[in-house]
Short mmCIF file of C-alpha atoms in Angstrom, two decimals:
data_model
loop_
_atom_site.label_atom_id
_atom_site.label_comp_id
_atom_site.label_asym_id
_atom_site.label_seq_id
_atom_site.Cartn_x
_atom_site.Cartn_y
_atom_site.Cartn_z
CA MET Q 494 6.42 10.68 -12.96
CA THR Q 495 6.97 14.12 -11.45
CA ASP Q 496 10.42 14.45 -9.90
CA ARG Q 497 10.38 13.47 -6.26
CA PRO Q 498 11.10 16.39 -3.92
CA SER Q 499 14.41 16.55 -2.09
CA VAL Q 500 14.20 16.69 1.71
CA SER Q 501 16.71 18.12 4.16
CA PHE Q 502 16.67 19.11 7.83
CA ALA Q 503 18.11 22.26 9.41
CA LYS Q 504 18.25 24.16 12.68
CA PHE Q 505 15.70 26.84 13.38
CA ALA Q 506 16.49 30.12 11.60
CA MET Q 507 14.34 32.91 10.23
CA PRO Q 508 13.85 32.14 6.50
CA GLY Q 509 14.73 35.10 4.32
CA LYS Q 510 12.53 34.35 1.31
CA GLY Q 511 10.24 31.89 -0.42
CA THR Q 512 7.36 29.90 1.05
CA VAL Q 513 7.31 29.21 4.77
CA ILE Q 514 4.92 26.93 6.60
CA VAL Q 515 4.37 27.03 10.35
CA LEU Q 516 2.27 24.78 12.56
CA ALA Q 517 -0.60 26.01 14.70
CA SER Q 518 -2.16 24.03 17.53
CA GLU Q 519 -5.92 23.91 18.08
CA GLY Q 520 -7.02 27.35 19.18
CA GLY Q 521 -4.54 29.02 16.84
CA GLY Q 522 -1.50 28.95 19.13
CA LEU Q 523 1.93 29.29 17.50
CA GLY Q 524 5.21 28.04 18.93
CA GLU Q 525 8.01 30.46 19.76
CA LYS Q 526 10.02 29.64 16.61
CA ALA Q 527 6.91 29.91 14.43
CA GLN Q 528 6.13 33.36 15.85
CA THR Q 529 9.50 34.70 14.66
CA CYS Q 530 8.37 34.06 11.08
CA ASP Q 531 5.51 36.53 11.58
CA PRO Q 532 7.20 39.67 13.00
CA GLU Q 533 4.24 41.94 12.15
CA GLY Q 534 1.63 39.59 13.61
CA VAL Q 535 -0.29 39.24 10.33
CA PHE Q 536 -1.62 35.82 11.32
CA ALA Q 537 -3.75 37.25 14.12
CA ARG Q 538 -5.95 39.10 11.63
CA ALA Q 539 -5.81 36.26 9.06
CA PHE Q 540 -6.93 33.70 11.64
CA GLU Q 541 -9.81 35.91 12.72
CA VAL Q 542 -11.06 36.71 9.23
CA SER Q 543 -10.77 33.13 7.93
CA GLY Q 544 -12.12 31.45 11.06
CA PHE Q 545 -8.97 29.38 11.28
CA SER Q 546 -8.70 27.57 14.64
CA GLY Q 547 -5.82 25.15 14.12
CA LYS Q 548 -7.91 22.07 13.35
CA LEU Q 549 -5.99 19.16 11.92
CA ALA Q 550 -4.68 19.74 8.36
CA LYS Q 551 -6.67 22.96 7.88
CA SER Q 552 -4.70 25.93 6.61
CA VAL Q 553 -4.63 29.66 6.12
CA GLU Q 554 -2.13 31.59 4.02
CA VAL Q 555 -0.90 35.14 3.76
CA LEU Q 556 0.68 36.31 0.52
CA ALA Q 557 3.64 38.71 0.68
CA PRO Q 558 3.28 39.12 4.47
CA ALA Q 559 4.14 42.52 5.91
CA GLY Q 560 7.49 42.82 7.69
CA SER Q 561 9.29 40.12 5.68
CA GLN Q 562 10.54 39.23 2.20
CA LEU Q 563 8.57 35.98 2.11
CA ASP Q 564 6.37 35.15 -0.87
CA ARG Q 565 3.89 33.13 1.16
CA LEU Q 566 3.42 32.42 4.86
CA THR Q 567 1.06 29.54 5.66
CA ALA Q 568 -0.18 28.08 8.92
CA ILE Q 569 -1.24 24.43 9.04
CA GLY Q 570 -3.43 23.20 11.89
CA VAL Q 571 -2.14 20.31 13.96
CA GLY Q 572 -5.21 19.81 16.13
CA LYS Q 573 -4.60 18.89 19.75
CA PRO Q 574 -0.84 18.76 20.43
CA ASP Q 575 -1.13 15.73 22.72
CA GLU Q 576 -2.68 13.72 19.87
CA LEU Q 577 0.18 14.18 17.40
CA ALA Q 578 0.76 10.53 16.47
CA GLU Q 579 1.94 9.09 13.15
CA GLU Q 580 -1.30 9.40 11.16
CA PRO Q 581 -2.01 13.07 11.97
CA LEU Q 582 1.65 13.96 11.31
CA LEU Q 583 1.40 12.41 7.86
CA LYS Q 584 -1.76 14.41 7.18
CA ILE Q 585 -0.06 17.62 8.32
CA GLY Q 586 2.86 16.89 6.02
CA GLY Q 587 0.51 16.29 3.12
CA ALA Q 588 -1.36 19.52 3.83
CA ALA Q 589 1.95 21.38 4.01
CA LEU Q 590 2.98 20.07 0.60
CA ALA Q 591 -0.36 21.13 -0.88
CA ALA Q 592 -0.05 24.57 0.71
CA GLY Q 593 3.27 25.08 -1.04
CA LYS Q 594 1.45 25.09 -4.38
CA SER Q 595 3.91 25.93 -7.19
CA ALA Q 596 6.82 26.97 -4.97
CA SER Q 597 10.25 25.59 -5.85
CA GLU Q 598 11.33 25.58 -2.20
CA ILE Q 599 9.30 25.11 0.97
CA THR Q 600 10.55 25.68 4.49
CA VAL Q 601 8.57 23.98 7.24
CA VAL Q 602 9.12 25.25 10.78
CA ALA Q 603 8.46 22.14 12.87
CA ASP Q 604 7.62 23.91 16.10
CA VAL Q 605 4.30 23.39 17.91
CA ASP Q 606 2.95 25.24 20.89
CA GLY Q 607 2.32 22.73 23.66
CA THR Q 608 4.48 19.80 22.50
CA GLU Q 609 7.90 18.92 21.14
CA ILE Q 610 8.39 17.79 17.56
CA ASP Q 611 11.06 15.13 17.95
CA ALA Q 612 13.14 13.49 15.21
CA ALA Q 613 10.59 10.78 14.44
CA ALA Q 614 7.79 13.36 14.20
CA ALA Q 615 9.86 15.53 11.84
CA ALA Q 616 10.54 12.47 9.69
CA ASN Q 617 6.82 11.68 9.55
CA LEU Q 618 6.08 15.22 8.41
CA ALA Q 619 8.55 14.67 5.58
CA LEU Q 620 7.01 11.29 4.77
CA GLY Q 621 3.57 12.88 4.47
CA MET Q 622 4.98 15.47 2.09
CA LEU Q 623 6.61 12.82 -0.12
CA LEU Q 624 3.44 10.75 -0.28
CA ARG Q 625 1.35 13.80 -1.19
CA ALA Q 626 3.83 14.89 -3.88
CA TYR Q 627 3.40 11.68 -5.89
CA SER Q 628 1.83 12.03 -9.32
CA PHE Q 629 1.55 9.40 -12.05
CA ASP Q 630 2.12 11.47 -15.16
CA LYS Q 631 4.79 9.54 -17.07
CA TYR Q 632 2.59 9.21 -20.16
CA LYS Q 633 1.69 12.89 -20.39
CA THR Q 634 3.76 14.55 -23.08
CA THR Q 635 2.83 18.13 -22.19
CA SER Q 636 2.10 19.94 -18.97
CA ARG Q 637 -1.63 20.49 -18.52
CA GLU Q 638 -0.92 23.67 -16.55
CA ASN Q 639 1.70 25.22 -18.82
CA GLY Q 640 0.64 23.82 -22.17
CA ASN Q 641 4.26 23.00 -23.02
CA ASP Q 642 6.83 20.28 -22.52
CA LYS Q 643 9.04 22.08 -20.02
CA PRO Q 644 9.68 19.90 -16.95
CA ALA Q 645 8.50 21.31 -13.64
CA LYS Q 646 11.19 22.44 -11.22
CA LYS Q 647 12.21 19.87 -8.66
CA LEU Q 648 10.82 20.87 -5.29
CA LYS Q 649 13.22 21.41 -2.41
CA ILE Q 650 11.85 20.84 1.11
CA VAL Q 651 13.68 22.09 4.19
CA ILE Q 652 12.32 21.10 7.59
CA GLN Q 653 13.60 23.17 10.49
CA CYS Q 654 13.57 21.19 13.73
CA ALA Q 655 15.21 20.84 17.13
CA ASP Q 656 17.63 18.05 16.17
CA PRO Q 657 18.35 17.98 12.42
CA SER Q 658 20.92 15.19 12.71
CA ALA Q 659 18.53 12.85 14.50
CA ALA Q 660 15.72 13.79 12.11
CA LYS Q 661 17.90 12.92 9.12
CA LYS Q 662 18.59 9.51 10.64
CA ALA Q 663 14.89 8.93 11.32
CA PHE Q 664 14.04 10.05 7.80
CA ALA Q 665 16.22 7.32 6.30
CA ARG Q 666 13.68 4.80 7.58
CA ALA Q 667 10.71 6.96 6.56
CA GLU Q 668 12.15 7.36 3.06
CA ALA Q 669 12.40 3.57 2.73
CA VAL Q 670 8.70 3.40 3.56
CA ALA Q 671 7.91 6.15 1.06
CA ASN Q 672 9.84 4.38 -1.69
CA GLY Q 673 7.92 1.16 -1.04
CA VAL Q 674 4.56 2.94 -1.15
CA LEU Q 675 5.42 4.85 -4.31
CA LEU Q 676 6.66 1.68 -6.00
CA ALA Q 677 3.32 0.04 -5.21
CA ARG Q 678 1.45 3.06 -6.58
CA ASP Q 679 3.48 3.01 -9.78
CA LEU Q 680 2.66 -0.65 -10.34
CA VAL Q 681 -1.08 -0.22 -9.74
CA ASN Q 682 -1.25 2.83 -12.00
CA GLU Q 683 0.75 1.26 -14.85
CA PRO Q 684 -1.38 0.17 -17.83
CA ALA Q 685 -1.67 -3.56 -18.43
CA ASN Q 686 -0.20 -3.38 -21.93
CA VAL Q 687 3.05 -2.28 -20.29
CA LEU Q 688 2.94 -4.38 -17.12
CA GLY Q 689 2.28 -8.05 -17.76
CA PRO Q 690 3.28 -11.02 -15.59
CA VAL Q 691 6.79 -11.17 -17.05
CA GLU Q 692 7.35 -7.42 -16.66
CA PHE Q 693 5.99 -7.48 -13.11
CA ALA Q 694 8.36 -10.32 -12.25
CA ALA Q 695 11.23 -8.20 -13.55
CA LYS Q 696 10.21 -5.46 -11.10
CA ALA Q 697 10.50 -8.02 -8.31
CA LYS Q 698 13.92 -9.02 -9.61
CA ASP Q 699 15.04 -5.41 -9.19
CA LEU Q 700 14.93 -5.89 -5.40
CA GLU Q 701 18.15 -7.85 -5.68
CA LYS Q 702 19.85 -4.44 -5.85
CA LEU Q 703 18.78 -3.91 -2.23
CA GLY Q 704 20.16 -7.25 -1.08
CA ALA Q 705 17.02 -9.36 -1.43
CA LYS Q 706 17.12 -12.81 -2.98
CA VAL Q 707 14.62 -13.18 -5.81
CA GLU Q 708 13.51 -16.33 -7.60
CA ILE Q 709 11.09 -16.42 -10.54
CA LEU Q 710 9.16 -19.59 -11.32
CA THR Q 711 7.96 -20.05 -14.89
CA GLU Q 712 4.95 -21.90 -16.23
CA LYS Q 713 7.09 -25.03 -16.71
CA GLU Q 714 8.16 -25.06 -13.06
CA MET Q 715 4.63 -24.40 -11.82
CA LYS Q 716 3.35 -27.34 -13.88
CA LYS Q 717 5.90 -29.57 -12.14
CA LEU Q 718 4.54 -28.30 -8.82
CA ARG Q 719 1.01 -29.14 -10.04
CA MET Q 720 -0.34 -25.62 -9.51
CA GLY Q 721 -3.49 -26.38 -11.47
CA ALA Q 722 -5.58 -23.64 -9.86
CA LEU Q 723 -3.20 -20.81 -10.78
CA LEU Q 724 -2.40 -22.20 -14.22
CA GLY Q 725 -6.11 -22.60 -15.00
CA VAL Q 726 -6.57 -18.84 -14.65
CA ALA Q 727 -3.58 -18.11 -16.87
CA GLN Q 728 -4.39 -20.48 -19.73
CA GLY Q 729 -6.64 -18.02 -21.57
CA SER Q 730 -3.87 -15.46 -22.02
CA VAL Q 731 -0.96 -15.42 -24.45
CA ARG Q 732 1.11 -13.86 -21.66
CA PRO Q 733 2.68 -16.59 -19.54
CA PRO Q 734 2.25 -16.64 -15.75
CA ARG Q 735 5.01 -16.13 -13.24
CA LEU Q 736 5.49 -16.74 -9.52
CA ALA Q 737 7.90 -14.24 -7.96
CA ILE Q 738 9.52 -15.18 -4.65
CA ILE Q 739 11.34 -12.43 -2.75
CA GLU Q 740 13.39 -13.27 0.33
CA TRP Q 741 14.82 -10.76 2.79
CA ASN Q 742 17.05 -12.35 5.41
CA GLY Q 743 17.78 -9.66 7.96
CA GLY Q 744 16.99 -11.70 11.08
CA LYS Q 745 18.63 -14.63 12.84
CA ALA Q 746 19.90 -17.42 10.61
CA LYS Q 747 17.41 -20.14 11.62
CA GLU Q 748 14.47 -17.92 12.51
CA LYS Q 749 11.27 -18.66 10.61
CA PRO Q 750 10.27 -15.91 8.19
CA VAL Q 751 7.13 -13.83 8.16
CA ALA Q 752 5.33 -14.25 4.85
CA PHE Q 753 3.31 -11.95 2.61
CA VAL Q 754 1.38 -13.28 -0.38
CA GLY Q 755 -0.10 -11.10 -3.12
CA LYS Q 756 -2.70 -11.61 -5.81
CA GLY Q 757 -1.15 -10.39 -9.05
CA VAL Q 758 -3.81 -10.48 -11.75
CA VAL Q 759 -2.29 -7.89 -14.08
CA PHE Q 760 -5.58 -7.53 -15.94
CA ASP Q 761 -8.90 -9.16 -15.21
CA THR Q 762 -11.51 -9.33 -17.93
CA GLY Q 763 -13.40 -11.90 -15.90
CA GLY Q 764 -12.47 -14.58 -18.44
CA ILE Q 765 -15.40 -16.44 -20.01
CA SER Q 766 -17.60 -15.01 -17.21
CA ILE Q 767 -16.70 -11.67 -18.72
CA LYS Q 768 -17.19 -8.40 -16.88
CA PRO Q 769 -19.32 -5.53 -18.22
CA ALA Q 770 -17.40 -3.09 -20.41
CA GLY Q 771 -18.12 -0.09 -18.18
CA GLY Q 772 -15.20 0.42 -15.82
CA MET Q 773 -13.27 -2.61 -17.02
CA GLU Q 774 -10.22 -0.40 -17.55
CA ASP Q 775 -9.84 -0.30 -13.77
CA MET Q 776 -9.01 -3.99 -13.78
CA LYS Q 777 -5.42 -3.05 -14.56
CA GLY Q 778 -5.33 -2.55 -10.78
CA ASP Q 779 -6.34 -6.11 -9.93
CA MET Q 780 -2.76 -6.72 -8.88
CA GLY Q 781 -2.98 -4.24 -5.99
CA GLY Q 782 -2.23 -6.98 -3.47
CA ALA Q 783 0.91 -8.02 -5.32
CA ALA Q 784 1.95 -4.37 -5.57
CA ALA Q 785 1.68 -4.04 -1.78
CA VAL Q 786 3.79 -7.15 -1.27
CA ILE Q 787 6.59 -5.98 -3.55
CA GLY Q 788 6.32 -2.54 -1.91
CA VAL Q 789 6.70 -3.84 1.65
CA MET Q 790 9.55 -6.16 0.64
CA HIS Q 791 11.27 -3.14 -0.93
CA THR Q 792 10.81 -1.21 2.31
CA LEU Q 793 12.10 -4.03 4.54
CA ALA Q 794 15.18 -4.49 2.36
CA ALA Q 795 15.83 -0.75 2.00
CA ARG Q 796 15.72 -0.09 5.73
CA LYS Q 797 17.63 -3.32 6.48
CA ALA Q 798 14.89 -4.64 8.73
CA LYS Q 799 16.04 -7.14 11.35
CA VAL Q 800 13.62 -9.82 10.28
CA ASN Q 801 13.46 -12.75 7.89
CA ALA Q 802 10.65 -12.13 5.46
CA VAL Q 803 9.41 -13.68 2.25
CA GLY Q 804 7.03 -12.18 -0.29
CA LEU Q 805 5.33 -14.33 -2.93
CA ILE Q 806 3.24 -12.96 -5.79
CA GLY Q 807 1.24 -15.04 -8.24
CA LEU Q 808 1.21 -13.24 -11.58
CA VAL Q 809 -1.38 -14.03 -14.26
CA GLU Q 810 -3.68 -12.38 -16.76
CA ASN Q 811 -7.33 -13.49 -16.89
CA MET Q 812 -8.53 -13.38 -20.50
CA PRO Q 813 -11.30 -14.98 -22.60
CA ASP Q 814 -9.86 -17.17 -25.31
CA GLY Q 815 -10.42 -20.45 -27.10
CA ASN Q 816 -8.12 -22.00 -24.51
CA ALA Q 817 -9.59 -20.24 -21.47
CA GLN Q 818 -11.07 -22.26 -18.63
CA ARG Q 819 -14.85 -22.54 -18.61
CA PRO Q 820 -17.51 -22.40 -15.92
CA GLY Q 821 -17.96 -26.01 -14.85
CA ASP Q 822 -14.31 -26.97 -15.30
CA ILE Q 823 -12.68 -28.81 -12.40
CA VAL Q 824 -9.04 -28.07 -11.59
CA THR Q 825 -6.68 -29.72 -9.14
CA SER Q 826 -4.72 -27.40 -6.87
CA MET Q 827 -1.18 -27.97 -5.64
CA SER Q 828 -2.66 -29.18 -2.35
CA GLY Q 829 -4.42 -32.00 -4.20
CA GLN Q 830 -7.84 -30.52 -3.44
CA THR Q 831 -10.15 -30.21 -6.42
CA ILE Q 832 -12.06 -27.04 -7.31
CA GLU Q 833 -15.13 -26.65 -9.50
CA VAL Q 834 -14.90 -23.35 -11.36
CA ILE Q 835 -18.37 -21.87 -11.11
CA ASN Q 836 -17.34 -18.36 -12.14
CA THR Q 837 -14.13 -17.60 -14.02
CA ASP Q 838 -14.29 -14.07 -12.62
CA ALA Q 839 -13.62 -15.48 -9.14
CA GLU Q 840 -10.07 -16.09 -10.26
CA GLY Q 841 -7.96 -14.37 -7.61
CA ARG Q 842 -8.72 -17.00 -4.98
CA LEU Q 843 -7.59 -19.71 -7.42
CA VAL Q 844 -4.23 -17.98 -7.80
CA LEU Q 845 -3.84 -17.48 -4.06
CA ALA Q 846 -4.80 -21.07 -3.27
CA ASP Q 847 -1.67 -22.45 -4.92
CA VAL Q 848 0.65 -19.66 -3.76
CA LEU Q 849 -0.47 -19.93 -0.13
CA TRP Q 850 -0.01 -23.70 -0.16
CA TYR Q 851 3.42 -23.40 -1.77
CA CYS Q 852 4.49 -20.74 0.71
CA ASN Q 853 3.44 -22.83 3.70
CA GLU Q 854 5.02 -26.03 2.40
CA ARG Q 855 8.36 -24.42 1.50
CA TYR Q 856 8.90 -21.86 4.24
CA LYS Q 857 6.85 -22.96 7.29
CA PRO Q 858 6.53 -19.23 8.18
CA GLN Q 859 5.60 -17.63 11.51
CA PHE Q 860 2.46 -16.39 9.77
CA MET Q 861 1.09 -15.67 6.32
CA VAL Q 862 -0.76 -12.50 5.36
CA ASP Q 863 -2.27 -12.41 1.89
CA LEU Q 864 -3.49 -9.24 0.19
CA ALA Q 865 -5.90 -9.27 -2.70
CA THR Q 866 -8.37 -7.07 -4.53
CA LEU Q 867 -10.65 -10.05 -4.15
CA THR Q 868 -14.32 -9.06 -3.94
CA GLY Q 869 -16.68 -6.24 -4.70
CA ALA Q 870 -18.65 -7.46 -1.68
CA VAL Q 871 -16.08 -6.05 0.72
CA MET Q 872 -16.72 -2.58 -0.69
CA VAL Q 873 -20.44 -2.99 -0.04
CA ALA Q 874 -19.59 -3.87 3.56
CA LEU Q 875 -16.76 -1.41 4.34
CA GLY Q 876 -16.62 1.14 1.53
CA HIS Q 877 -13.22 2.55 0.61
CA HIS Q 878 -11.89 3.43 4.05
CA ARG Q 879 -11.01 0.05 5.54
CA ALA Q 880 -9.78 -3.26 4.17
CA GLY Q 881 -11.58 -6.43 5.16
CA LEU Q 882 -9.59 -8.56 7.62
CA PHE Q 883 -10.17 -12.28 8.02
CA SER Q 884 -7.97 -14.48 10.20
CA ASN Q 885 -7.72 -17.80 11.98
CA ASN Q 886 -5.42 -16.29 14.61
CA ASP Q 887 -6.57 -13.67 17.12
CA THR Q 888 -3.07 -12.43 17.96
CA LEU Q 889 -2.19 -11.80 14.32
CA ALA Q 890 -5.55 -10.13 13.72
CA GLU Q 891 -5.11 -7.84 16.72
CA ARG Q 892 -1.61 -6.87 15.61
CA LEU Q 893 -2.83 -6.04 12.13
CA PHE Q 894 -5.67 -3.97 13.54
CA SER Q 895 -3.28 -2.02 15.80
CA ALA Q 896 -0.86 -1.41 12.93
CA GLY Q 897 -3.75 -0.12 10.84
CA GLU Q 898 -4.94 2.28 13.51
CA ALA Q 899 -1.39 3.64 13.93
CA THR Q 900 -0.67 4.16 10.24
CA GLY Q 901 -4.12 5.11 8.99
CA GLU Q 902 -4.21 2.05 6.69
CA LYS Q 903 -7.14 0.69 8.62
CA VAL Q 904 -8.71 -2.76 8.62
CA TRP Q 905 -11.87 -4.25 10.06
CA ARG Q 906 -12.22 -7.87 11.06
CA LEU Q 907 -15.07 -9.85 9.53
CA PRO Q 908 -16.19 -13.33 10.57
CA LEU Q 909 -15.25 -16.79 9.44
CA GLY Q 910 -17.21 -19.89 10.39
CA GLU Q 911 -18.39 -23.36 9.52
CA GLU Q 912 -21.75 -22.10 8.31
CA TYR Q 913 -19.99 -19.99 5.68
CA ASP Q 914 -17.56 -22.77 4.81
CA LYS Q 915 -20.44 -25.06 3.86
CA GLN Q 916 -21.50 -22.57 1.20
CA ILE Q 917 -18.45 -23.39 -0.92
CA ASP Q 918 -18.99 -27.17 -0.89
CA SER Q 919 -19.48 -28.57 -4.39
CA LYS Q 920 -21.51 -31.52 -5.67
CA ASN Q 921 -18.79 -32.37 -8.16
CA ALA Q 922 -15.47 -31.50 -6.47
CA ASP Q 923 -14.00 -30.77 -3.06
CA MET Q 924 -15.16 -27.18 -3.31
CA LYS Q 925 -16.38 -24.52 -5.71
CA ASN Q 926 -14.75 -21.15 -6.32
CA SER Q 927 -17.90 -19.08 -5.92
CA ALA Q 928 -20.89 -19.34 -3.59
CA GLY Q 929 -22.81 -16.43 -5.09
CA ARG Q 930 -23.57 -12.97 -3.77
CA MET Q 931 -24.52 -13.70 -0.18
CA ALA Q 932 -21.56 -13.06 2.19
CA GLY Q 933 -19.34 -12.90 -0.86
CA SER Q 934 -16.20 -11.59 0.81
CA ILE Q 935 -16.57 -14.08 3.68
CA THR Q 936 -17.00 -17.14 1.47
CA ALA Q 937 -13.97 -16.01 -0.57
CA ALA Q 938 -11.94 -15.93 2.65
CA GLN Q 939 -13.31 -19.34 3.65
CA PHE Q 940 -12.06 -20.67 0.32
CA LEU Q 941 -8.54 -19.40 1.04
CA LYS Q 942 -8.65 -20.83 4.56
CA ARG Q 943 -8.80 -24.32 3.07
CA PHE Q 944 -5.25 -23.83 1.79
CA VAL Q 945 -3.46 -22.68 4.95
CA LYS Q 946 -3.99 -25.69 7.24
CA ASP Q 947 -4.09 -24.54 10.88
CA ASP Q 948 -1.12 -22.18 10.64
CA ALA Q 949 -1.42 -18.48 11.52
CA TRP Q 950 -2.91 -16.65 8.55
CA ALA Q 951 -4.73 -13.46 7.72
CA HIS Q 952 -6.43 -12.35 4.54
CA LEU Q 953 -6.77 -8.68 3.64
CA ASP Q 954 -9.39 -7.90 1.00
CA VAL Q 955 -8.11 -4.58 -0.36
CA ALA Q 956 -10.55 -4.22 -3.25
CA GLY Q 957 -11.86 -0.93 -1.86
CA THR Q 958 -8.56 0.53 -0.66
CA ALA Q 959 -5.82 -0.40 -3.16
CA MET Q 960 -7.30 1.52 -6.08
CA GLY Q 961 -9.91 4.18 -6.65
CA ALA Q 962 -10.14 5.09 -2.97
CA PRO Q 963 -11.10 8.70 -2.12
CA LEU Q 964 -8.26 11.18 -2.43
CA ASP Q 965 -6.89 12.39 0.88
CA ASP Q 966 -4.11 14.46 2.43
CA ILE Q 967 -1.35 11.98 1.54
CA ASN Q 968 -2.60 10.43 -1.67
CA ARG Q 969 -3.84 12.13 -4.84
CA SER Q 970 -3.34 9.04 -6.98
CA TRP Q 971 -5.76 6.38 -8.26
CA GLY Q 972 -3.41 3.71 -6.97
CA SER Q 973 -2.92 4.19 -3.22
CA GLY Q 974 -0.13 1.77 -2.32
CA PHE Q 975 -2.36 0.55 0.53
CA GLY Q 976 -0.80 -2.15 2.67
CA VAL Q 977 2.86 -1.18 2.53
CA ARG Q 978 2.85 1.04 5.62
CA LEU Q 979 0.45 -1.32 7.39
CA LEU Q 980 2.66 -4.39 6.95
CA ASP Q 981 5.89 -2.53 7.64
CA ARG Q 982 4.42 -1.33 10.93
CA LEU Q 983 3.24 -4.88 11.74
CA VAL Q 984 6.80 -6.13 11.33
CA ALA Q 985 8.46 -3.21 13.13
CA ASP Q 986 6.20 -3.41 16.17
CA ASN Q 987 6.10 -7.17 16.62
CA TYR Q 988 8.71 -9.15 14.70
CA GLU Q 989 12.03 -7.27 14.80
#
């Protein structure tokens, strides 16, 4: 991967050289500190000619501006100053990083006409820049731009702000979030021949370095627990399954934990109900839910969150093989409920069924949120801009929705109900794993609901947001890391 930029904070001072970025409010207004970077007033003409009006994340640049020794002077629009919340600040940071182009050092003057950029806002600008800077290029042996193997210079970012000391402190938390998101992106982008269940479990084990407690259950231990649903998915692969359990105990000693559960199908061929060849390579990302769980647990541990949290990820590979499960097979889940396998490509819910039950039985958590790239149907309903939210608890659903609106990792609640639940009844077992195309994402959620009892639970179908989502101001990667910032914000706002 490209070297991550370094970030520092400094007091306002006229930069003497390099690339400088200032912030312009809607209408093109510049703050007092920003104006000092343009002693000849070159922006006035540039704004007029380009039609720049300070709209959010739009930019205009002047090369070698008159009256200074700067290489490039760029203005980034911030929109309406009174609407500068977390999501727009991240977008501004991402736009600032992009505006720096090939510069080795970027100075951002965090001064806005009409509002104050406090420490938290400065940290969010930096977070947006770090998220935008991410690139998954570890397997490229030469630079596409330079045609050689010389490493690119590490970018240095300096953010000038009113209180550099406070901004540095705020950035420590933002950097923990960034590291969790980028870890999740790395995992989603990694090819399946490199990242199998065992290797993924090792990544979870790495969180012990941050003070988390990590336990890995093997196939033998899962057999003792009678996890027939999860093991049925794994039996067609030569790569053994794993269940990774990550505990972060930063809250009160006897306080119940919050729980996050991730679907970790490291590669999904569909099994015997095999997928079409076209686009199957994208199924290396079918562990996007598990990636988000390990990412948020990394963030909580790194920022020493004052909460007890547990993350569980069921890790399998779904392959066709002489030993693979067949359509028509009946498996017995850890709960004792039996499942008729109608479609072996509806495997993620089988994995989650056992992990959700295990989580609830062992930890009795305050709530469980599972994340899974579960259905194509959710993309038909919501596209790539929101994850599907299903829940049996209105308070939890509302908190997730609010966290999504604040961070930009947005969700939309879809219904559950008895009429949908009936669709997964089976003639031969307690239930079947697929009810067909109609209401596909809803019936998948109804299936999961049968394994959570009446305890607070939410299911996030991230099939359209964890991978292959449209590129935006803070993500230029195929794997987005969706869910990490959402869940961290859920915890920070409600459970610490």
